[in-house]
PDB file of C-alpha atoms in Angstrom:
ATOM      1  CA  MET A  26     181.982 -35.109  -6.442  1.00  0.00           C
ATOM      2  CA  LEU A  27     179.534 -37.794  -6.726  1.00  0.00           C
ATOM      3  CA  LEU A  28     180.683 -40.095  -9.367  1.00  0.00           C
ATOM      4  CA  VAL A  29     178.176 -43.054 -10.449  1.00  0.00           C
ATOM      5  CA  ILE A  30     179.809 -45.963 -11.986  1.00  0.00           C
ATOM      6  CA  SER A  31     177.623 -48.634 -13.917  1.00  0.00           C
ATOM      7  CA  TYR A  32     179.238 -51.864 -15.684  1.00  0.00           C
ATOM      8  CA  ASP A  33     178.294 -54.564 -17.828  1.00  0.00           C
ATOM      9  CA  VAL A  34     180.906 -57.252 -18.077  1.00  0.00           C
ATOM     10  CA  ASN A  35     180.398 -59.953 -20.549  1.00  0.00           C
ATOM     11  CA  THR A  36     180.459 -63.159 -18.593  1.00  0.00           C
ATOM     12  CA  THR A  37     179.698 -65.739 -21.374  1.00  0.00           C
ATOM     13  CA  GLU A  38     183.250 -66.942 -20.808  1.00  0.00           C
ATOM     14  CA  PRO A  39     185.231 -67.790 -17.850  1.00  0.00           C
ATOM     15  CA  ALA A  40     187.597 -65.098 -18.285  1.00  0.00           C
ATOM     16  CA  GLY A  41     184.639 -62.692 -18.358  1.00  0.00           C
ATOM     17  CA  GLU A  42     183.755 -63.815 -14.700  1.00  0.00           C
ATOM     18  CA  LYS A  43     187.181 -63.266 -13.760  1.00  0.00           C
ATOM     19  CA  ARG A  44     186.932 -59.787 -14.974  1.00  0.00           C
ATOM     20  CA  LEU A  45     183.698 -58.885 -13.401  1.00  0.00           C
ATOM     21  CA  ARG A  46     185.151 -59.964  -9.959  1.00  0.00           C
ATOM     22  CA  LYS A  47     188.108 -57.829 -10.554  1.00  0.00           C
ATOM     23  CA  VAL A  48     185.877 -54.725 -11.291  1.00  0.00           C
ATOM     24  CA  ALA A  49     183.634 -55.351  -8.600  1.00  0.00           C
ATOM     25  CA  ARG A  50     186.882 -55.530  -6.139  1.00  0.00           C
ATOM     26  CA  PHE A  51     188.184 -52.575  -7.652  1.00  0.00           C
ATOM     27  CA  CYS A  52     185.177 -50.505  -7.282  1.00  0.00           C
ATOM     28  CA  GLU A  53     184.651 -51.581  -3.776  1.00  0.00           C
ATOM     29  CA  LYS A  54     188.047 -49.987  -3.077  1.00  0.00           C
ATOM     30  CA  TYR A  55     186.768 -46.697  -4.042  1.00  0.00           C
ATOM     31  CA  GLY A  56     183.050 -46.517  -3.530  1.00  0.00           C
ATOM     32  CA  VAL A  57     179.847 -48.020  -2.183  1.00  0.00           C
ATOM     33  CA  ARG A  58     177.786 -50.867  -4.090  1.00  0.00           C
ATOM     34  CA  VAL A  59     174.340 -49.487  -4.450  1.00  0.00           C
ATOM     35  CA  GLN A  60     173.172 -52.183  -7.097  1.00  0.00           C
ATOM     36  CA  ASN A  61     174.737 -55.377  -8.489  1.00  0.00           C
ATOM     37  CA  SER A  62     176.540 -53.301 -11.244  1.00  0.00           C
ATOM     38  CA  VAL A  63     176.358 -49.780 -10.066  1.00  0.00           C
ATOM     39  CA  PHE A  64     178.684 -47.948  -7.438  1.00  0.00           C
ATOM     40  CA  GLU A  65     178.516 -44.573  -6.096  1.00  0.00           C
ATOM     41  CA  LEU A  66     182.018 -42.879  -5.261  1.00  0.00           C
ATOM     42  CA  GLU A  67     182.668 -39.770  -3.411  1.00  0.00           C
ATOM     43  CA  VAL A  68     185.834 -38.717  -5.389  1.00  0.00           C
ATOM     44  CA  ASP A  69     188.151 -35.528  -6.093  1.00  0.00           C
ATOM     45  CA  PRO A  70     189.416 -35.049  -9.836  1.00  0.00           C
ATOM     46  CA  ALA A  71     192.599 -36.850  -8.979  1.00  0.00           C
ATOM     47  CA  MET A  72     190.562 -40.069  -7.755  1.00  0.00           C
ATOM     48  CA  GLU A  73     188.447 -39.866 -10.700  1.00  0.00           C
ATOM     49  CA  ALA A  74     191.313 -40.097 -12.996  1.00  0.00           C
ATOM     50  CA  ALA A  75     192.604 -43.061 -10.985  1.00  0.00           C
ATOM     51  CA  VAL A  76     189.460 -44.944 -11.250  1.00  0.00           C
ATOM     52  CA  HIS A  77     188.863 -44.439 -14.788  1.00  0.00           C
ATOM     53  CA  CYS A  78     192.415 -45.383 -15.537  1.00  0.00           C
ATOM     54  CA  GLY A  79     192.051 -48.483 -13.643  1.00  0.00           C
ATOM     55  CA  LEU A  80     188.881 -49.633 -14.849  1.00  0.00           C
ATOM     56  CA  GLU A  81     190.219 -49.157 -18.611  1.00  0.00           C
ATOM     57  CA  LYS A  82     192.944 -51.635 -17.686  1.00  0.00           C
ATOM     58  CA  LEU A  83     190.585 -54.092 -16.176  1.00  0.00           C
ATOM     59  CA  ILE A  84     187.974 -54.497 -18.750  1.00  0.00           C
ATOM     60  CA  ASP A  85     188.088 -56.047 -22.436  1.00  0.00           C
ATOM     61  CA  LYS A  86     186.947 -52.988 -24.308  1.00  0.00           C
ATOM     62  CA  ARG A  87     185.580 -54.923 -27.158  1.00  0.00           C
ATOM     63  CA  LYS A  88     183.220 -56.919 -24.745  1.00  0.00           C
ATOM     64  CA  ASP A  89     182.426 -54.968 -21.531  1.00  0.00           C
ATOM     65  CA  SER A  90     181.118 -51.335 -20.970  1.00  0.00           C
ATOM     66  CA  VAL A  91     181.664 -48.923 -18.365  1.00  0.00           C
ATOM     67  CA  ARG A  92     179.763 -45.916 -17.880  1.00  0.00           C
ATOM     68  CA  PHE A  93     180.451 -42.800 -15.579  1.00  0.00           C
ATOM     69  CA  TYR A  94     178.038 -40.216 -14.646  1.00  0.00           C
ATOM     70  CA  ARG A  95     179.135 -37.269 -13.007  1.00  0.00           C
ATOM     71  CA  LEU A  96     176.754 -35.901 -10.392  1.00  0.00           C
ATOM     72  CA  GLY A  97     178.633 -32.862  -8.916  1.00  0.00           C
ATOM     73  CA  SER A  98     179.010 -31.687  -5.608  1.00  0.00           C
ATOM     74  CA  ASN A  99     175.490 -31.058  -4.835  1.00  0.00           C
ATOM     75  CA  TRP A 100     174.116 -34.164  -5.582  1.00  0.00           C
ATOM     76  CA  ASN A 101     171.494 -34.995  -2.760  1.00  0.00           C
ATOM     77  CA  ASN A 102     168.566 -33.951  -4.717  1.00  0.00           C
ATOM     78  CA  LYS A 103     169.847 -35.584  -7.726  1.00  0.00           C
ATOM     79  CA  VAL A 104     169.629 -39.024  -6.450  1.00  0.00           C
ATOM     80  CA  GLU A 105     166.555 -41.153  -5.662  1.00  0.00           C
ATOM     81  CA  SER A 106     165.851 -44.524  -4.776  1.00  0.00           C
ATOM     82  CA  ILE A 107     162.805 -46.904  -4.514  1.00  0.00           C
ATOM     83  CA  GLY A 108     162.468 -50.396  -3.541  1.00  0.00           C
ATOM     84  CA  ARG A 109     164.806 -52.528  -1.521  1.00  0.00           C
ATOM     85  CA  LYS A 110     167.147 -49.644  -0.009  1.00  0.00           C
ATOM     86  CA  GLN A 111     170.912 -50.032   0.716  1.00  0.00           C
ATOM     87  CA  MET A 112     172.317 -47.621   3.320  1.00  0.00           C
ATOM     88  CA  ILE A 113     175.036 -45.503   1.753  1.00  0.00           C
ATOM     89  CA  SER A 114     177.031 -42.967   3.894  1.00  0.00           C
ATOM     90  CA  PHE A 115     179.487 -40.226   2.790  1.00  0.00           C
ATOM     91  CA  GLY A 116     180.495 -38.311   5.560  1.00  0.00           C
ATOM     92  CA  LYS A 117     177.647 -36.672   6.919  1.00  0.00           C
ATOM     93  CA  ASP A 118     175.283 -37.422   4.052  1.00  0.00           C
ATOM     94  CA  LEU A 119     172.943 -40.516   3.630  1.00  0.00           C
ATOM     95  CA  ILE A 120     171.267 -41.514   0.607  1.00  0.00           C
ATOM     96  CA  LEU A 121     168.085 -43.592   1.264  1.00  0.00           C
TER      97      LEU A 121
ATOM     98  CA  MET B   5     166.705 -33.289 -18.674  1.00  0.00           C
ATOM     99  CA  LEU B   6     168.540 -36.625 -18.569  1.00  0.00           C
ATOM    100  CA  LEU B   7     167.444 -39.250 -16.387  1.00  0.00           C
ATOM    101  CA  VAL B   8     169.381 -42.290 -15.752  1.00  0.00           C
ATOM    102  CA  ILE B   9     167.578 -45.243 -14.307  1.00  0.00           C
ATOM    103  CA  SER B  10     169.360 -48.277 -12.913  1.00  0.00           C
ATOM    104  CA  TYR B  11     167.629 -51.279 -11.357  1.00  0.00           C
ATOM    105  CA  ASP B  12     168.470 -54.692  -9.799  1.00  0.00           C
ATOM    106  CA  VAL B  13     165.382 -56.656 -10.209  1.00  0.00           C
ATOM    107  CA  ASN B  14     165.574 -60.226  -7.731  1.00  0.00           C
ATOM    108  CA  THR B  15     165.178 -63.068 -10.176  1.00  0.00           C
ATOM    109  CA  THR B  16     165.515 -66.013  -7.936  1.00  0.00           C
ATOM    110  CA  GLU B  17     161.845 -66.571  -8.327  1.00  0.00           C
ATOM    111  CA  PRO B  18     159.877 -66.791 -11.889  1.00  0.00           C
ATOM    112  CA  ALA B  19     157.744 -63.805 -10.875  1.00  0.00           C
ATOM    113  CA  GLY B  20     160.953 -61.977 -10.464  1.00  0.00           C
ATOM    114  CA  GLU B  21     161.870 -62.819 -14.146  1.00  0.00           C
ATOM    115  CA  LYS B  22     158.377 -61.560 -14.975  1.00  0.00           C
ATOM    116  CA  ARG B  23     158.968 -58.078 -13.315  1.00  0.00           C
ATOM    117  CA  LEU B  24     162.366 -57.923 -14.987  1.00  0.00           C
ATOM    118  CA  ARG B  25     160.886 -58.053 -18.363  1.00  0.00           C
ATOM    119  CA  LYS B  26     158.212 -55.796 -17.392  1.00  0.00           C
ATOM    120  CA  VAL B  27     160.636 -53.256 -15.975  1.00  0.00           C
ATOM    121  CA  ALA B  28     162.774 -53.146 -18.990  1.00  0.00           C
ATOM    122  CA  ARG B  29     159.878 -52.937 -21.529  1.00  0.00           C
ATOM    123  CA  PHE B  30     158.592 -50.101 -19.197  1.00  0.00           C
ATOM    124  CA  CYS B  31     162.176 -48.257 -19.569  1.00  0.00           C
ATOM    125  CA  GLU B  32     162.355 -49.132 -23.281  1.00  0.00           C
ATOM    126  CA  LYS B  33     159.185 -46.922 -23.966  1.00  0.00           C
ATOM    127  CA  TYR B  34     160.676 -43.928 -22.347  1.00  0.00           C
ATOM    128  CA  GLY B  35     164.591 -43.922 -23.165  1.00  0.00           C
ATOM    129  CA  VAL B  36     167.348 -45.809 -24.519  1.00  0.00           C
ATOM    130  CA  ARG B  37     168.972 -49.014 -22.890  1.00  0.00           C
ATOM    131  CA  VAL B  38     173.058 -48.293 -22.512  1.00  0.00           C
ATOM    132  CA  GLN B  39     173.673 -51.436 -20.458  1.00  0.00           C
ATOM    133  CA  ASN B  40     171.702 -54.354 -19.316  1.00  0.00           C
ATOM    134  CA  SER B  41     170.047 -52.672 -16.443  1.00  0.00           C
ATOM    135  CA  VAL B  42     170.796 -49.305 -17.161  1.00  0.00           C
ATOM    136  CA  PHE B  43     168.542 -46.526 -19.171  1.00  0.00           C
ATOM    137  CA  GLU B  44     168.985 -42.930 -20.141  1.00  0.00           C
ATOM    138  CA  LEU B  45     165.800 -40.966 -20.692  1.00  0.00           C
ATOM    139  CA  GLU B  46     165.549 -37.587 -22.008  1.00  0.00           C
ATOM    140  CA  VAL B  47     162.500 -36.383 -19.793  1.00  0.00           C
ATOM    141  CA  ASP B  48     160.550 -33.235 -18.765  1.00  0.00           C
ATOM    142  CA  PRO B  49     159.181 -32.994 -15.147  1.00  0.00           C
ATOM    143  CA  ALA B  50     155.897 -34.652 -16.088  1.00  0.00           C
ATOM    144  CA  MET B  51     157.537 -37.770 -17.866  1.00  0.00           C
ATOM    145  CA  GLU B  52     159.947 -38.028 -15.115  1.00  0.00           C
ATOM    146  CA  ALA B  53     156.772 -38.313 -12.565  1.00  0.00           C
ATOM    147  CA  ALA B  54     155.314 -40.761 -14.993  1.00  0.00           C
ATOM    148  CA  VAL B  55     158.268 -43.028 -15.083  1.00  0.00           C
ATOM    149  CA  HIS B  56     158.789 -42.983 -11.475  1.00  0.00           C
ATOM    150  CA  CYS B  57     155.317 -43.908 -10.665  1.00  0.00           C
ATOM    151  CA  GLY B  58     155.131 -46.529 -13.486  1.00  0.00           C
ATOM    152  CA  LEU B  59     158.239 -48.291 -12.162  1.00  0.00           C
ATOM    153  CA  GLU B  60     157.055 -48.000  -8.513  1.00  0.00           C
ATOM    154  CA  LYS B  61     153.971 -50.201  -9.602  1.00  0.00           C
ATOM    155  CA  LEU B  62     156.210 -52.702 -11.347  1.00  0.00           C
ATOM    156  CA  ILE B  63     158.652 -53.647  -8.834  1.00  0.00           C
ATOM    157  CA  ASP B  64     158.467 -55.537  -5.731  1.00  0.00           C
ATOM    158  CA  LYS B  65     159.561 -53.184  -3.253  1.00  0.00           C
ATOM    159  CA  ARG B  66     160.822 -55.630  -0.819  1.00  0.00           C
ATOM    160  CA  LYS B  67     162.849 -57.482  -3.279  1.00  0.00           C
ATOM    161  CA  ASP B  68     163.962 -55.112  -6.344  1.00  0.00           C
ATOM    162  CA  SER B  69     165.679 -51.617  -6.341  1.00  0.00           C
ATOM    163  CA  VAL B  70     165.499 -48.821  -8.856  1.00  0.00           C
ATOM    164  CA  ARG B  71     167.656 -45.772  -8.723  1.00  0.00           C
ATOM    165  CA  PHE B  72     167.393 -42.602 -10.353  1.00  0.00           C
ATOM    166  CA  TYR B  73     170.047 -40.011 -11.476  1.00  0.00           C
ATOM    167  CA  ARG B  74     169.270 -36.609 -12.666  1.00  0.00           C
ATOM    168  CA  LEU B  75     172.137 -35.239 -14.699  1.00  0.00           C
ATOM    169  CA  GLY B  76     170.152 -32.055 -15.567  1.00  0.00           C
ATOM    170  CA  SER B  77     169.920 -30.186 -19.243  1.00  0.00           C
ATOM    171  CA  ASN B  78     173.497 -29.826 -19.602  1.00  0.00           C
ATOM    172  CA  TRP B  79     174.629 -33.451 -19.458  1.00  0.00           C
ATOM    173  CA  ASN B  80     176.865 -34.023 -22.077  1.00  0.00           C
ATOM    174  CA  ASN B  81     180.248 -33.523 -20.367  1.00  0.00           C
ATOM    175  CA  LYS B  82     178.600 -35.344 -17.262  1.00  0.00           C
ATOM    176  CA  VAL B  83     178.384 -38.675 -19.134  1.00  0.00           C
ATOM    177  CA  GLU B  84     181.575 -41.018 -20.251  1.00  0.00           C
ATOM    178  CA  SER B  85     181.799 -44.441 -21.519  1.00  0.00           C
ATOM    179  CA  ILE B  86     184.676 -46.886 -22.123  1.00  0.00           C
ATOM    180  CA  GLY B  87     184.439 -50.135 -23.564  1.00  0.00           C
ATOM    181  CA  ARG B  88     181.882 -51.602 -25.795  1.00  0.00           C
ATOM    182  CA  LYS B  89     179.884 -48.737 -27.084  1.00  0.00           C
ATOM    183  CA  GLN B  90     176.225 -48.326 -27.764  1.00  0.00           C
ATOM    184  CA  MET B  91     175.246 -45.199 -29.820  1.00  0.00           C
ATOM    185  CA  ILE B  92     172.623 -43.283 -28.264  1.00  0.00           C
ATOM    186  CA  SER B  93     170.819 -40.279 -29.671  1.00  0.00           C
ATOM    187  CA  PHE B  94     168.563 -37.834 -28.337  1.00  0.00           C
ATOM    188  CA  GLY B  95     167.784 -35.243 -30.902  1.00  0.00           C
ATOM    189  CA  LYS B  96     171.118 -33.914 -32.143  1.00  0.00           C
ATOM    190  CA  ASP B  97     173.187 -34.993 -29.203  1.00  0.00           C
ATOM    191  CA  LEU B  98     175.180 -38.118 -29.340  1.00  0.00           C
ATOM    192  CA  ILE B  99     177.034 -40.246 -26.352  1.00  0.00           C
ATOM    193  CA  LEU B 100     179.796 -42.375 -27.407  1.00  0.00           C
TER     194      LEU B 100
END
């Protein structure tokens, strides 16, 4: 299943910069960065739960925001991109 | 249908700052800002085409990136949020 994660981490304080780096590094372990604050992850339910739980621990819930969009398994025609492209490969699939 | 739009506008030059403002203002006309660079829009196919076309004209395709995620009509259980919440209302629906 394709899971899209977007985040806003409040970086007005140094601690925010640190959280931002941690969130980015965490997401990089599971998926592909498609924009500065957007990742696309190919996940199964167990991995989705792990990602959710991990991010919940990393952010400051009063200041930061993470959104999850479940695109399902047949997501090829649900994702589109214009402008500068980043090649993303999940197995044989390719979103351009 | 719920359409999620995320964008990265390259703001290393002043022209980029201008494009960023234009893109944000454009998206605000059609949907709800849920994060700094993420909007959620309730669209029909005609509106989706208009949004796509409008954004294509506003961005610099060599420098900026816009991604579209089509969540379909039954999107309530496909969207989740943790942390700082922004209330979003489409008709009777409410994503928290």
